[in-house]
Short mmCIF file of C-alpha atoms and ligand atoms in Angstrom, two decimals:
data_model
loop_
_atom_site.label_atom_id
_atom_site.label_comp_id
_atom_site.label_asym_id
_atom_site.label_seq_id
_atom_site.Cartn_x
_atom_site.Cartn_y
_atom_site.Cartn_z
CA MET A 114 7.01 -28.42 90.41
CA ARG A 115 4.03 -30.57 89.43
CA LEU A 116 4.53 -32.71 86.33
CA ARG A 117 2.83 -35.53 84.40
CA GLY A 118 4.48 -38.94 84.51
CA ALA A 119 5.20 -38.50 80.79
CA ASP A 120 7.04 -35.23 81.50
CA ILE A 121 9.08 -36.89 84.21
CA ILE A 122 10.24 -39.55 81.74
CA ALA A 123 11.00 -37.08 78.94
CA ARG A 124 12.84 -34.65 81.20
CA SER A 125 14.78 -37.41 82.97
CA LEU A 126 15.98 -38.71 79.61
CA ALA A 127 16.92 -35.22 78.46
CA ALA A 128 18.77 -34.57 81.72
CA ALA A 129 20.80 -37.73 81.13
CA GLY A 130 21.82 -36.46 77.69
CA THR A 131 19.23 -38.02 75.37
CA ARG A 132 18.53 -36.02 72.23
CA HIS A 133 16.77 -38.54 69.98
CA VAL A 134 13.98 -41.00 70.73
CA PHE A 135 13.41 -43.78 68.19
CA THR A 136 9.72 -44.45 68.21
CA LEU A 137 6.52 -45.67 66.64
CA SER A 138 3.37 -43.98 67.93
CA GLY A 139 0.40 -45.59 69.65
CA ASN A 140 -2.39 -44.66 72.04
CA HIS A 141 -0.46 -45.66 75.13
CA VAL A 142 2.54 -43.42 74.50
CA MET A 143 0.99 -40.25 73.11
CA PRO A 144 1.53 -38.46 76.45
CA VAL A 145 5.29 -38.99 75.94
CA PHE A 146 5.07 -37.58 72.39
CA ASP A 147 3.47 -34.52 73.95
CA ALA A 148 6.08 -34.31 76.72
CA ALA A 149 8.94 -34.58 74.19
CA LEU A 150 8.12 -31.07 72.96
CA ASP A 151 8.96 -29.37 76.26
CA ALA A 152 11.91 -31.66 77.00
CA ASN A 153 13.50 -30.90 73.62
CA LEU A 154 13.66 -34.52 72.52
CA GLN A 155 13.63 -35.17 68.79
CA LEU A 156 11.36 -38.03 67.80
CA VAL A 157 12.50 -40.29 64.97
CA HIS A 158 9.26 -41.92 63.90
CA VAL A 159 9.95 -45.25 62.18
CA ARG A 160 7.84 -47.74 60.20
CA HIS A 161 8.15 -50.85 62.39
CA GLU A 162 8.86 -51.07 66.12
CA ALA A 163 11.80 -53.44 65.67
CA ALA A 164 13.50 -50.73 63.61
CA ALA A 165 13.25 -48.32 66.55
CA VAL A 166 15.01 -50.83 68.78
CA HIS A 167 17.68 -51.53 66.14
CA MET A 168 18.33 -47.79 65.90
CA ALA A 169 18.63 -47.50 69.68
CA ASP A 170 21.02 -50.48 69.53
CA ALA A 171 23.34 -48.90 66.95
CA TRP A 172 23.18 -45.58 68.84
CA GLY A 173 24.24 -47.39 72.02
CA ARG A 174 27.11 -49.22 70.34
CA LEU A 175 28.44 -46.13 68.55
CA THR A 176 28.10 -43.56 71.33
CA GLY A 177 28.30 -45.63 74.53
CA GLN A 178 25.15 -43.86 75.77
CA PRO A 179 21.89 -45.83 75.90
CA GLY A 180 19.77 -45.42 72.77
CA ILE A 181 16.10 -44.86 73.59
CA ALA A 182 13.24 -46.70 71.86
CA LEU A 183 9.64 -45.80 72.64
CA VAL A 184 6.77 -47.99 71.45
CA THR A 185 3.15 -48.56 72.26
CA GLY A 186 1.79 -51.39 74.40
CA GLY A 187 0.66 -54.87 73.37
CA PRO A 188 1.38 -55.43 69.67
CA GLY A 189 3.83 -52.51 69.47
CA HIS A 190 5.80 -53.97 72.34
CA ALA A 191 5.63 -57.46 70.82
CA ASN A 192 7.01 -56.14 67.53
CA ALA A 193 9.83 -54.34 69.33
CA VAL A 194 10.94 -57.26 71.45
CA SER A 195 12.42 -59.29 68.57
CA ALA A 196 15.12 -56.67 68.08
CA LEU A 197 16.23 -56.88 71.72
CA TYR A 198 17.82 -60.23 70.91
CA THR A 199 20.39 -58.61 68.63
CA ALA A 200 21.19 -55.91 71.19
CA LEU A 201 21.53 -58.38 74.05
CA ALA A 202 24.05 -60.49 72.14
CA ALA A 203 25.97 -57.37 71.06
CA GLU A 204 25.99 -56.08 74.68
CA SER A 205 24.53 -52.84 73.48
CA PRO A 206 23.18 -50.28 75.98
CA LEU A 207 19.60 -49.28 75.18
CA ILE A 208 16.31 -48.62 76.95
CA LEU A 209 13.04 -49.84 75.46
CA ILE A 210 10.15 -47.89 76.96
CA SER A 211 6.77 -49.38 76.12
CA GLY A 212 3.36 -47.96 76.82
CA HIS A 213 1.12 -50.34 78.74
CA ALA A 214 -2.53 -50.76 79.67
CA PRO A 215 -3.49 -48.67 82.73
CA LEU A 216 -2.79 -50.24 86.13
CA ASP A 217 -6.39 -49.84 87.26
CA GLU A 218 -7.67 -51.90 84.30
CA LEU A 219 -5.23 -54.81 84.59
CA GLY A 220 -6.82 -58.24 84.84
CA LYS A 221 -10.11 -56.92 83.45
CA GLY A 222 -9.27 -57.43 79.76
CA ALA A 223 -7.90 -53.93 79.10
CA PHE A 224 -7.18 -52.80 75.53
CA GLN A 225 -3.86 -54.39 74.44
CA GLU A 226 -3.29 -55.79 77.91
CA MET A 227 -0.29 -58.10 77.98
CA ARG A 228 2.39 -59.26 80.47
CA GLN A 229 4.94 -57.10 78.68
CA ALA A 230 7.77 -57.21 81.19
CA ASP A 231 7.59 -61.02 81.24
CA VAL A 232 7.78 -61.12 77.44
CA ALA A 233 10.89 -58.92 77.32
CA ALA A 234 12.63 -60.43 80.36
CA PRO A 235 14.67 -63.17 78.61
CA LEU A 236 15.93 -60.62 76.06
CA ALA A 237 16.96 -57.86 78.45
CA LYS A 238 19.36 -57.26 81.33
CA ALA A 239 16.39 -56.06 83.35
CA SER A 240 12.67 -55.72 82.61
CA TRP A 241 9.92 -54.26 84.79
CA THR A 242 6.70 -52.25 84.90
CA ALA A 243 6.57 -48.79 86.47
CA GLN A 244 4.17 -48.62 89.40
CA SER A 245 3.68 -44.90 89.99
CA ALA A 246 4.51 -41.48 88.59
CA GLN A 247 6.38 -40.64 91.81
CA SER A 248 8.91 -43.38 91.17
CA LEU A 249 9.33 -42.79 87.40
CA ALA A 250 12.47 -40.67 87.71
CA ALA A 251 14.02 -43.47 89.78
CA ASP A 252 12.87 -46.00 87.16
CA VAL A 253 14.60 -44.06 84.37
CA ALA A 254 17.76 -43.68 86.47
CA ARG A 255 17.81 -47.41 87.21
CA ALA A 256 17.21 -48.28 83.55
CA TRP A 257 20.07 -46.00 82.47
CA ARG A 258 22.46 -47.50 85.04
CA GLU A 259 21.50 -51.09 84.25
CA ALA A 260 21.90 -50.49 80.51
CA ARG A 261 25.38 -48.97 80.89
CA SER A 262 26.98 -50.62 83.86
CA GLY A 263 29.21 -53.70 83.86
CA ARG A 264 28.58 -55.54 80.62
CA PRO A 265 26.06 -53.22 78.94
CA GLY A 266 22.80 -54.43 77.43
CA PRO A 267 19.17 -53.64 76.67
CA VAL A 268 16.76 -52.79 79.49
CA HIS A 269 12.98 -52.71 79.28
CA LEU A 270 10.56 -50.47 81.17
CA SER A 271 6.79 -50.73 80.63
CA VAL A 272 4.87 -47.63 81.66
CA PRO A 273 1.12 -47.91 82.22
CA ASN A 274 -0.95 -45.21 80.58
CA ASP A 275 -2.44 -43.96 83.87
CA VAL A 276 1.10 -43.59 85.28
CA LEU A 277 2.04 -41.44 82.27
CA ASP A 278 -1.01 -39.23 82.78
CA ALA A 279 -0.80 -38.90 86.57
CA VAL A 280 0.32 -35.44 87.76
CA VAL A 281 2.58 -35.46 90.79
CA GLU A 282 5.05 -33.28 92.65
CA ALA A 283 8.20 -34.01 90.60
CA PRO A 284 11.29 -35.36 92.33
CA GLY A 285 14.82 -34.32 91.26
CA LEU A 286 15.32 -35.52 87.70
CA GLY A 287 19.08 -35.73 87.23
CA PHE A 288 21.21 -38.69 88.24
CA LYS A 289 24.89 -39.49 88.28
CA MET A 290 26.67 -42.53 86.90
CA ASP A 291 29.77 -43.77 88.66
CA PRO A 292 32.45 -44.40 86.05
CA ASP A 293 33.17 -48.07 85.36
CA ARG A 294 36.50 -49.07 86.81
CA SER A 295 38.76 -51.68 85.27
CA GLU A 296 40.48 -54.01 87.70
CA SER A 297 44.15 -54.82 87.43
CA SER A 298 44.38 -58.32 88.83
CA PRO A 299 48.00 -59.31 89.63
CA GLU A 300 47.23 -62.97 88.81
CA ILE A 301 46.06 -62.10 85.32
CA ARG A 302 49.01 -59.79 84.79
CA GLU A 303 51.40 -62.59 85.75
CA ALA A 304 49.58 -65.14 83.60
CA LEU A 305 49.84 -62.91 80.51
CA ARG A 306 53.47 -62.03 81.21
CA ALA A 307 54.38 -65.70 81.60
CA GLY A 308 53.03 -66.55 78.15
CA LYS A 309 55.16 -66.59 75.01
CA ARG A 310 52.12 -66.17 72.83
CA PRO A 311 49.45 -64.52 75.01
CA LEU A 312 46.13 -63.31 73.65
CA VAL A 313 43.22 -61.31 74.98
CA ILE A 314 39.85 -62.27 73.50
CA ALA A 315 37.30 -59.58 74.17
CA GLY A 316 33.52 -59.71 73.99
CA PRO A 317 31.63 -57.02 72.05
CA ALA A 318 31.32 -54.47 74.87
CA ARG A 319 34.92 -54.77 76.02
CA MET A 320 36.07 -54.48 72.44
CA ARG A 321 34.25 -51.17 72.07
CA ASN A 322 35.56 -49.91 75.37
CA GLY A 323 39.23 -49.94 76.26
CA ALA A 324 40.47 -53.04 74.44
CA ARG A 325 42.62 -51.15 71.93
CA ALA A 326 44.25 -49.15 74.72
CA LEU A 327 45.00 -52.38 76.55
CA GLU A 328 46.77 -53.77 73.47
CA GLU A 329 48.75 -50.56 73.00
CA ALA A 330 49.86 -50.54 76.62
CA THR A 331 50.67 -54.22 77.11
CA GLY A 332 51.66 -55.36 73.62
CA VAL A 333 49.36 -58.36 74.08
CA PRO A 334 47.21 -58.78 70.96
CA VAL A 335 43.53 -58.12 71.68
CA ILE A 336 41.02 -59.80 69.42
CA GLY A 337 37.36 -58.82 69.45
CA MET A 338 34.83 -61.50 68.72
CA GLU A 339 31.47 -60.26 67.57
CA SER A 340 30.65 -62.63 64.71
CA PRO A 341 28.19 -65.51 64.86
CA ARG A 342 30.69 -67.38 62.69
CA GLY A 343 33.09 -67.45 65.64
CA VAL A 344 36.58 -68.63 64.71
CA ASN A 345 35.48 -68.35 61.07
CA ASP A 346 34.76 -64.63 61.45
CA PRO A 347 35.38 -63.43 57.89
CA SER A 348 36.98 -60.19 59.04
CA LEU A 349 39.58 -62.00 61.15
CA GLY A 350 41.52 -63.92 58.48
CA ARG A 351 43.42 -66.83 59.96
CA LEU A 352 42.05 -66.38 63.46
CA ALA A 353 41.64 -70.15 63.91
CA ASP A 354 45.43 -70.70 63.50
CA VAL A 355 46.24 -67.89 65.95
CA LEU A 356 43.95 -69.34 68.60
CA LYS A 357 45.64 -72.73 68.30
CA GLN A 358 49.10 -71.17 68.75
CA ALA A 359 48.27 -69.14 71.88
CA ASP A 360 49.67 -70.47 75.15
CA VAL A 361 47.79 -68.07 77.46
CA VAL A 362 44.38 -66.58 76.76
CA LEU A 363 42.51 -63.99 78.77
CA LEU A 364 38.77 -64.08 78.05
CA LEU A 365 37.78 -60.48 78.72
CA GLY A 366 34.02 -60.07 79.21
CA LYS A 367 33.63 -63.12 77.02
CA ARG A 368 32.48 -66.69 77.54
CA ALA A 369 34.09 -69.76 76.03
CA ASP A 370 30.82 -70.21 74.13
CA PHE A 371 29.94 -71.56 70.68
CA THR A 372 32.05 -68.87 68.99
CA LEU A 373 35.14 -70.43 70.62
CA LYS A 374 33.92 -74.00 70.13
CA PHE A 375 33.28 -74.09 73.88
CA GLY A 376 37.03 -73.79 74.48
CA LYS A 377 38.11 -76.33 71.84
CA ALA A 378 39.36 -73.49 69.62
CA PHE A 379 42.47 -73.36 71.86
CA ALA A 380 45.36 -75.82 72.10
CA GLU A 381 44.89 -78.42 74.82
CA ASP A 382 47.72 -77.10 77.00
CA CYS A 383 46.72 -73.44 76.60
CA ARG A 384 46.08 -71.67 79.92
CA VAL A 385 42.72 -69.87 79.87
CA VAL A 386 41.88 -67.20 82.45
CA SER A 387 38.90 -64.88 82.48
CA ALA A 388 37.80 -61.52 83.86
CA GLU A 389 35.04 -59.01 83.27
CA THR A 390 37.53 -56.13 83.21
CA PHE A 391 41.29 -55.80 83.16
CA ALA A 392 43.59 -52.82 82.76
CA THR A 393 47.26 -52.24 83.25
CA GLU A 394 49.90 -49.91 81.89
CA GLU A 395 52.64 -52.53 82.05
CA ARG A 396 54.30 -53.96 78.97
CA LEU A 397 53.60 -57.70 79.08
CA CYS A 398 54.57 -59.02 75.66
CA ALA A 399 57.21 -58.44 72.98
CA ASP A 400 56.13 -57.01 69.62
CA GLY A 401 57.08 -59.96 67.40
CA TRP A 402 54.07 -62.04 68.44
CA ARG A 403 51.74 -59.09 67.99
CA ASP A 404 53.03 -58.60 64.44
CA GLU A 405 52.47 -62.28 63.70
CA VAL A 406 48.91 -62.09 64.97
CA GLN A 407 48.26 -58.92 63.01
CA ALA A 408 49.49 -60.56 59.81
CA ALA A 409 47.27 -63.60 60.41
CA LEU A 410 44.18 -61.48 61.06
CA THR A 411 44.65 -59.32 57.98
CA TYR A 412 45.48 -62.31 55.78
CA ARG A 413 43.20 -62.66 52.77
CA PRO A 414 43.74 -65.40 50.17
CA PRO A 415 45.81 -63.96 47.29
CA ALA A 416 43.43 -65.75 44.93
CA TRP A 417 40.81 -63.11 45.79
CA GLN A 418 42.85 -60.53 43.96
CA GLU A 419 42.73 -62.75 40.90
CA ILE A 420 38.95 -62.88 40.93
CA ARG A 421 38.10 -61.39 37.60
CA SER A 422 34.43 -62.24 37.61
CA ARG A 423 32.85 -58.82 37.62
CA SER A 424 29.68 -59.74 39.43
CA HIS A 425 31.49 -61.39 42.33
CA PRO A 426 31.04 -59.73 45.77
CA VAL A 427 34.83 -59.13 45.88
CA ALA A 428 34.56 -56.93 42.81
CA VAL A 429 31.68 -54.97 44.29
CA CYS A 430 33.60 -54.46 47.55
CA ARG A 431 36.66 -53.18 45.65
CA GLU A 432 34.53 -50.33 44.29
CA VAL A 433 32.83 -49.61 47.62
CA GLN A 434 36.09 -49.50 49.61
CA ARG A 435 37.02 -46.25 47.82
CA LEU A 436 34.02 -44.58 49.47
CA LEU A 437 35.17 -45.69 52.91
CA GLU A 438 38.64 -44.11 52.72
CA ARG A 439 37.64 -41.31 55.09
CA PRO A 440 38.40 -40.85 58.78
CA ASP A 441 34.68 -40.49 59.56
CA ALA A 442 33.43 -43.53 57.62
CA VAL A 443 31.02 -45.97 59.27
CA LEU A 444 30.55 -49.42 57.72
CA VAL A 445 27.39 -51.44 58.41
CA CYS A 446 27.34 -55.11 57.33
CA ASP A 447 24.31 -57.36 57.37
CA GLY A 448 22.86 -60.38 55.65
CA GLY A 449 24.10 -63.78 54.70
CA GLU A 450 26.91 -64.56 52.28
CA PHE A 451 27.10 -61.04 50.83
CA GLY A 452 27.40 -59.57 54.32
CA GLN A 453 30.22 -62.02 55.05
CA TRP A 454 32.10 -60.91 51.93
CA ALA A 455 31.61 -57.30 52.93
CA GLN A 456 33.09 -58.01 56.37
CA ALA A 457 36.04 -59.82 54.80
CA CYS A 458 36.83 -57.22 52.15
CA LEU A 459 35.88 -53.83 53.58
CA SER A 460 37.33 -51.76 56.36
CA ALA A 461 36.42 -48.44 57.94
CA PRO A 462 37.28 -46.62 61.17
CA ARG A 463 33.89 -47.59 62.65
CA ARG A 464 31.86 -50.69 62.00
CA VAL A 465 28.46 -52.02 63.10
CA ILE A 466 27.56 -55.59 62.18
CA ASN A 467 24.57 -57.75 63.03
CA GLY A 468 26.77 -59.40 65.66
CA PRO A 469 26.87 -62.60 67.70
CA ALA A 470 23.06 -62.93 67.60
CA GLY A 471 23.40 -63.89 63.94
CA SER A 472 20.19 -62.05 63.18
CA ILE A 473 19.73 -60.44 59.79
CA GLY A 474 17.66 -57.38 58.89
CA ALA A 475 18.92 -54.46 60.97
CA ALA A 476 21.23 -52.76 58.45
CA LEU A 477 18.99 -49.87 57.41
CA PRO A 478 17.99 -48.90 60.98
CA PHE A 479 21.67 -49.24 61.99
CA ALA A 480 22.72 -46.93 59.17
CA ALA A 481 20.06 -44.36 60.09
CA ALA A 482 21.21 -44.25 63.72
CA ALA A 483 24.86 -44.01 62.67
CA GLN A 484 24.03 -41.05 60.45
CA LEU A 485 22.18 -39.34 63.29
CA ALA A 486 25.07 -39.98 65.69
CA PHE A 487 27.62 -38.65 63.19
CA PRO A 488 25.77 -36.27 60.87
CA GLN A 489 28.81 -35.44 58.71
CA ALA A 490 30.05 -39.03 58.41
CA ARG A 491 29.98 -41.24 55.35
CA VAL A 492 27.76 -44.17 56.34
CA VAL A 493 27.68 -47.21 54.02
CA ALA A 494 25.45 -50.24 54.65
CA MET A 495 26.22 -53.48 52.80
CA LEU A 496 23.37 -55.97 52.81
CA GLY A 497 21.87 -58.91 50.95
CA ASP A 498 18.64 -58.71 48.96
CA GLY A 499 16.72 -60.92 51.37
CA THR A 500 17.92 -58.76 54.24
CA PHE A 501 16.89 -55.53 52.50
CA GLY A 502 13.27 -56.67 52.62
CA PHE A 503 13.12 -56.75 56.43
CA HIS A 504 13.18 -52.98 56.93
CA MET A 505 12.93 -51.64 53.37
CA SER A 506 10.40 -49.04 54.52
CA GLU A 507 13.05 -47.44 56.74
CA ILE A 508 14.28 -45.79 53.53
CA ASP A 509 11.17 -43.63 53.91
CA THR A 510 12.24 -42.73 57.46
CA ALA A 511 15.72 -41.80 56.22
CA VAL A 512 14.20 -39.56 53.52
CA ARG A 513 11.94 -37.82 56.05
CA TYR A 514 14.76 -37.14 58.50
CA ARG A 515 17.35 -36.39 55.80
CA LEU A 516 19.74 -39.17 56.79
CA PRO A 517 21.98 -39.52 53.75
CA TYR A 518 23.44 -43.00 54.11
CA LEU A 519 24.31 -45.28 51.20
CA ALA A 520 22.83 -48.77 51.10
CA VAL A 521 24.48 -51.24 48.73
CA VAL A 522 22.33 -54.30 48.10
CA GLY A 523 24.17 -57.38 46.81
CA ASN A 524 21.32 -58.94 44.87
CA ASP A 525 21.69 -62.65 44.05
CA ALA A 526 17.92 -63.14 44.03
CA THR A 527 18.39 -65.77 46.74
CA TRP A 528 18.44 -66.31 50.47
CA ASN A 529 21.87 -67.55 49.59
CA ALA A 530 23.32 -68.42 53.00
CA GLU A 531 20.54 -70.98 53.46
CA TYR A 532 20.68 -72.08 49.81
CA GLN A 533 24.39 -72.83 50.29
CA ILE A 534 23.52 -75.01 53.29
CA GLN A 535 21.08 -76.92 51.11
CA LEU A 536 23.76 -77.41 48.42
CA ARG A 537 26.26 -78.74 50.96
CA ALA A 538 23.91 -80.85 53.04
CA TYR A 539 21.33 -82.14 50.57
CA GLY A 540 22.79 -81.59 47.09
CA ALA A 541 21.81 -79.39 44.16
CA ALA A 542 18.79 -81.48 43.23
CA ARG A 543 17.24 -80.81 46.64
CA ALA A 544 18.08 -77.10 46.94
CA HIS A 545 14.69 -75.41 46.85
CA GLY A 546 12.52 -72.75 48.41
CA CYS A 547 15.29 -70.17 48.89
CA GLU A 548 14.90 -68.33 45.59
CA LEU A 549 13.90 -64.67 45.46
CA LEU A 550 13.27 -62.41 42.48
CA PRO A 551 15.81 -60.00 40.95
CA THR A 552 13.70 -57.19 42.34
CA ARG A 553 14.65 -53.61 41.52
CA TYR A 554 15.25 -52.42 45.06
CA GLY A 555 16.83 -49.23 43.69
CA ALA A 556 13.53 -48.33 42.03
CA ALA A 557 11.70 -49.17 45.27
CA ALA A 558 14.00 -46.81 47.17
CA ALA A 559 13.49 -44.11 44.54
CA ALA A 560 9.72 -44.48 44.92
CA MET A 561 10.16 -43.58 48.59
CA GLY A 562 12.11 -40.44 47.68
CA ALA A 563 15.66 -41.74 47.95
CA HIS A 564 18.23 -41.85 45.17
CA GLY A 565 17.94 -45.31 43.64
CA GLU A 566 20.15 -47.22 41.19
CA ASP A 567 19.62 -50.70 39.77
CA VAL A 568 22.87 -52.05 38.40
CA ALA A 569 22.34 -55.02 36.08
CA SER A 570 25.88 -55.07 34.67
CA PHE A 571 29.00 -54.49 36.72
CA ASP A 572 30.30 -51.90 34.21
CA GLU A 573 27.58 -49.54 35.43
CA LEU A 574 28.54 -49.85 39.11
CA GLN A 575 31.16 -47.13 39.25
CA GLY A 576 28.85 -44.58 37.62
CA ALA A 577 25.98 -45.61 39.88
CA LEU A 578 28.12 -45.20 43.02
CA ALA A 579 29.29 -41.79 41.83
CA ARG A 580 25.72 -40.60 41.23
CA ALA A 581 24.64 -42.04 44.57
CA SER A 582 27.50 -40.24 46.37
CA ALA A 583 26.43 -36.98 44.77
CA ALA A 584 22.88 -37.52 46.03
CA LEU A 585 24.19 -38.08 49.56
CA ALA A 586 25.73 -34.64 49.50
CA GLY A 587 22.24 -33.28 48.84
CA GLY A 588 20.92 -34.87 52.05
CA LYS A 589 19.23 -37.86 50.38
CA PRO A 590 19.80 -41.49 51.30
CA ALA A 591 20.77 -43.65 48.33
CA CYS A 592 20.30 -47.29 47.45
CA VAL A 593 22.50 -49.01 44.89
CA ASN A 594 21.12 -52.46 44.07
CA VAL A 595 23.71 -54.51 42.21
CA MET A 596 23.15 -57.94 40.68
CA ILE A 597 25.78 -60.43 41.87
CA GLU A 598 26.53 -64.13 41.50
CA ARG A 599 25.38 -66.62 44.07
CA VAL A 600 28.65 -67.48 45.78
CA ALA A 601 29.35 -69.15 49.10
CA ALA A 602 30.77 -67.09 51.98
CA PRO A 603 34.55 -66.50 52.07
CA LYS A 604 36.85 -69.27 53.31
CA TYR A 605 40.46 -68.97 54.38
C1 TPP B 235 16.23 -62.84 61.84
C2 TPP B 235 16.85 -63.93 61.05
N1 TPP B 235 16.08 -64.70 60.22
C3 TPP B 235 16.65 -65.65 59.47
C4 TPP B 235 18.00 -65.89 59.53
C5 TPP B 235 18.63 -66.98 58.70
N2 TPP B 235 19.41 -66.42 57.60
C6 TPP B 235 20.72 -66.11 57.72
S1 TPP B 235 21.41 -65.54 56.32
C7 TPP B 235 19.97 -65.70 55.48
C8 TPP B 235 19.89 -65.35 54.02
C9 TPP B 235 20.05 -63.90 53.79
O1 TPP B 235 19.81 -63.61 52.44
P1 TPP B 235 20.41 -62.31 51.80
O2 TPP B 235 20.21 -61.15 52.66
O3 TPP B 235 19.88 -62.20 50.42
O4 TPP B 235 21.97 -62.60 51.79
P2 TPP B 235 22.73 -63.70 50.91
O5 TPP B 235 23.02 -64.85 51.82
O6 TPP B 235 21.83 -64.07 49.78
O7 TPP B 235 23.97 -63.02 50.44
C10 TPP B 235 18.95 -66.17 56.31
C11 TPP B 235 17.55 -66.42 55.90
C12 TPP B 235 18.75 -65.08 60.42
N3 TPP B 235 20.06 -65.23 60.54
N4 TPP B 235 18.16 -64.11 61.12
MG1 MG B 236 20.72 -62.83 48.63
#
């Protein structure tokens, strides 16, 4: 069968199980838009290329299958690349396919010519430029394998326009993935068994894949670390104390990096071993220690329950938690101090946060991808007002594709995380430049066709959330913008 390069890409992706392609159009990739029709790929056409990559990222984290982002060459690619940073740190499998100036014009000053693979290389597990239509199926297969295998991550493939248009005798399009195997190293088993207070600390990918089963089987507490705040991860309570008590630690697909104070988070005589994978069915630890760890991680200062201030993030979270009491709920947290409070106070069966990259802005694209991955699920994104501005226009995308997520904006009219640094480091008299306006983001969302609520007084929050929930049922995304106090992130 003779096919265009673009058809080979689209059909290879479809054969691997891709259904959605997160994209922003451009001259270089229009052949792939055309090919998507016959390959049965649904395009989700966003408003900024970084949003497409963030969506592919959340898709990858939630489903384990690489999310696919498709953008145009030059400036489209440059816009997309920033979002790879978040995915790389979160070890999220995704493939960024970028159009590219034609091979036969390179070096002559082609339209939007740029060394795209070089630009993406530091932010991807692998990054290269396709050289011919004949090898495109192999390129897609390699990208898929690289994205998924070992510690997953983003992969970039640039595809020159003349390669997309070339018609060639198509090779076989399907490919097989060998399942990842977890090793059961006897040394690690013995090390964990010898400990009185052993811990497994898992990186983001290992936490999503198999870590819970390991804890169930062995009884050794497994702690996932995916927060840029490291030992001060607001969703892990008294993690710092637990780390100091451990006498054996297995770092599972995880470096002793800044999140673990480069190893100083552990006691001096703690034995630290590491492995990319580890699995065993053997019981290695008694339950008492696991219960202690569990209690420490779920600890929240009792004083929080006494917080009566009605515009405090704790009060907002109390109302939102009711919406998450469903087996299908997905919680997205993003932003500075408000995002930290949301992580500390809210829980749901599935969670996507901005992650170790510490980058803000991805919440709305994350929520959209979560809603696509789980169409019936209740998806709630909690984000700060500064953060909302990054991808506000993705509300429009959610309206067009009928992705009924709820976005709750904690609006303190400040880039508060940075403002709090100014207060601590330079004093109140020198805190400047981080103010925002109490903008009515609910009205902005409504203008784009979503359900929007602007909540100036806490007493209106319950009603606003109820109306927003009703709108979700009608297939509309909703944005509840609630004015809150400027408070520092939670401390334990
Ligand atoms: C991409 C990116 N740019 C800037 C920052 C620095 N930063 C972290 S939190 C924050 C403030 C966020 O403000 P907002 O979303 O309103 O949350 P708040 O802290 O006010 O609750 C900023 C600017 C970052 N982490 N990532
Ligand atoms: Mg703010």
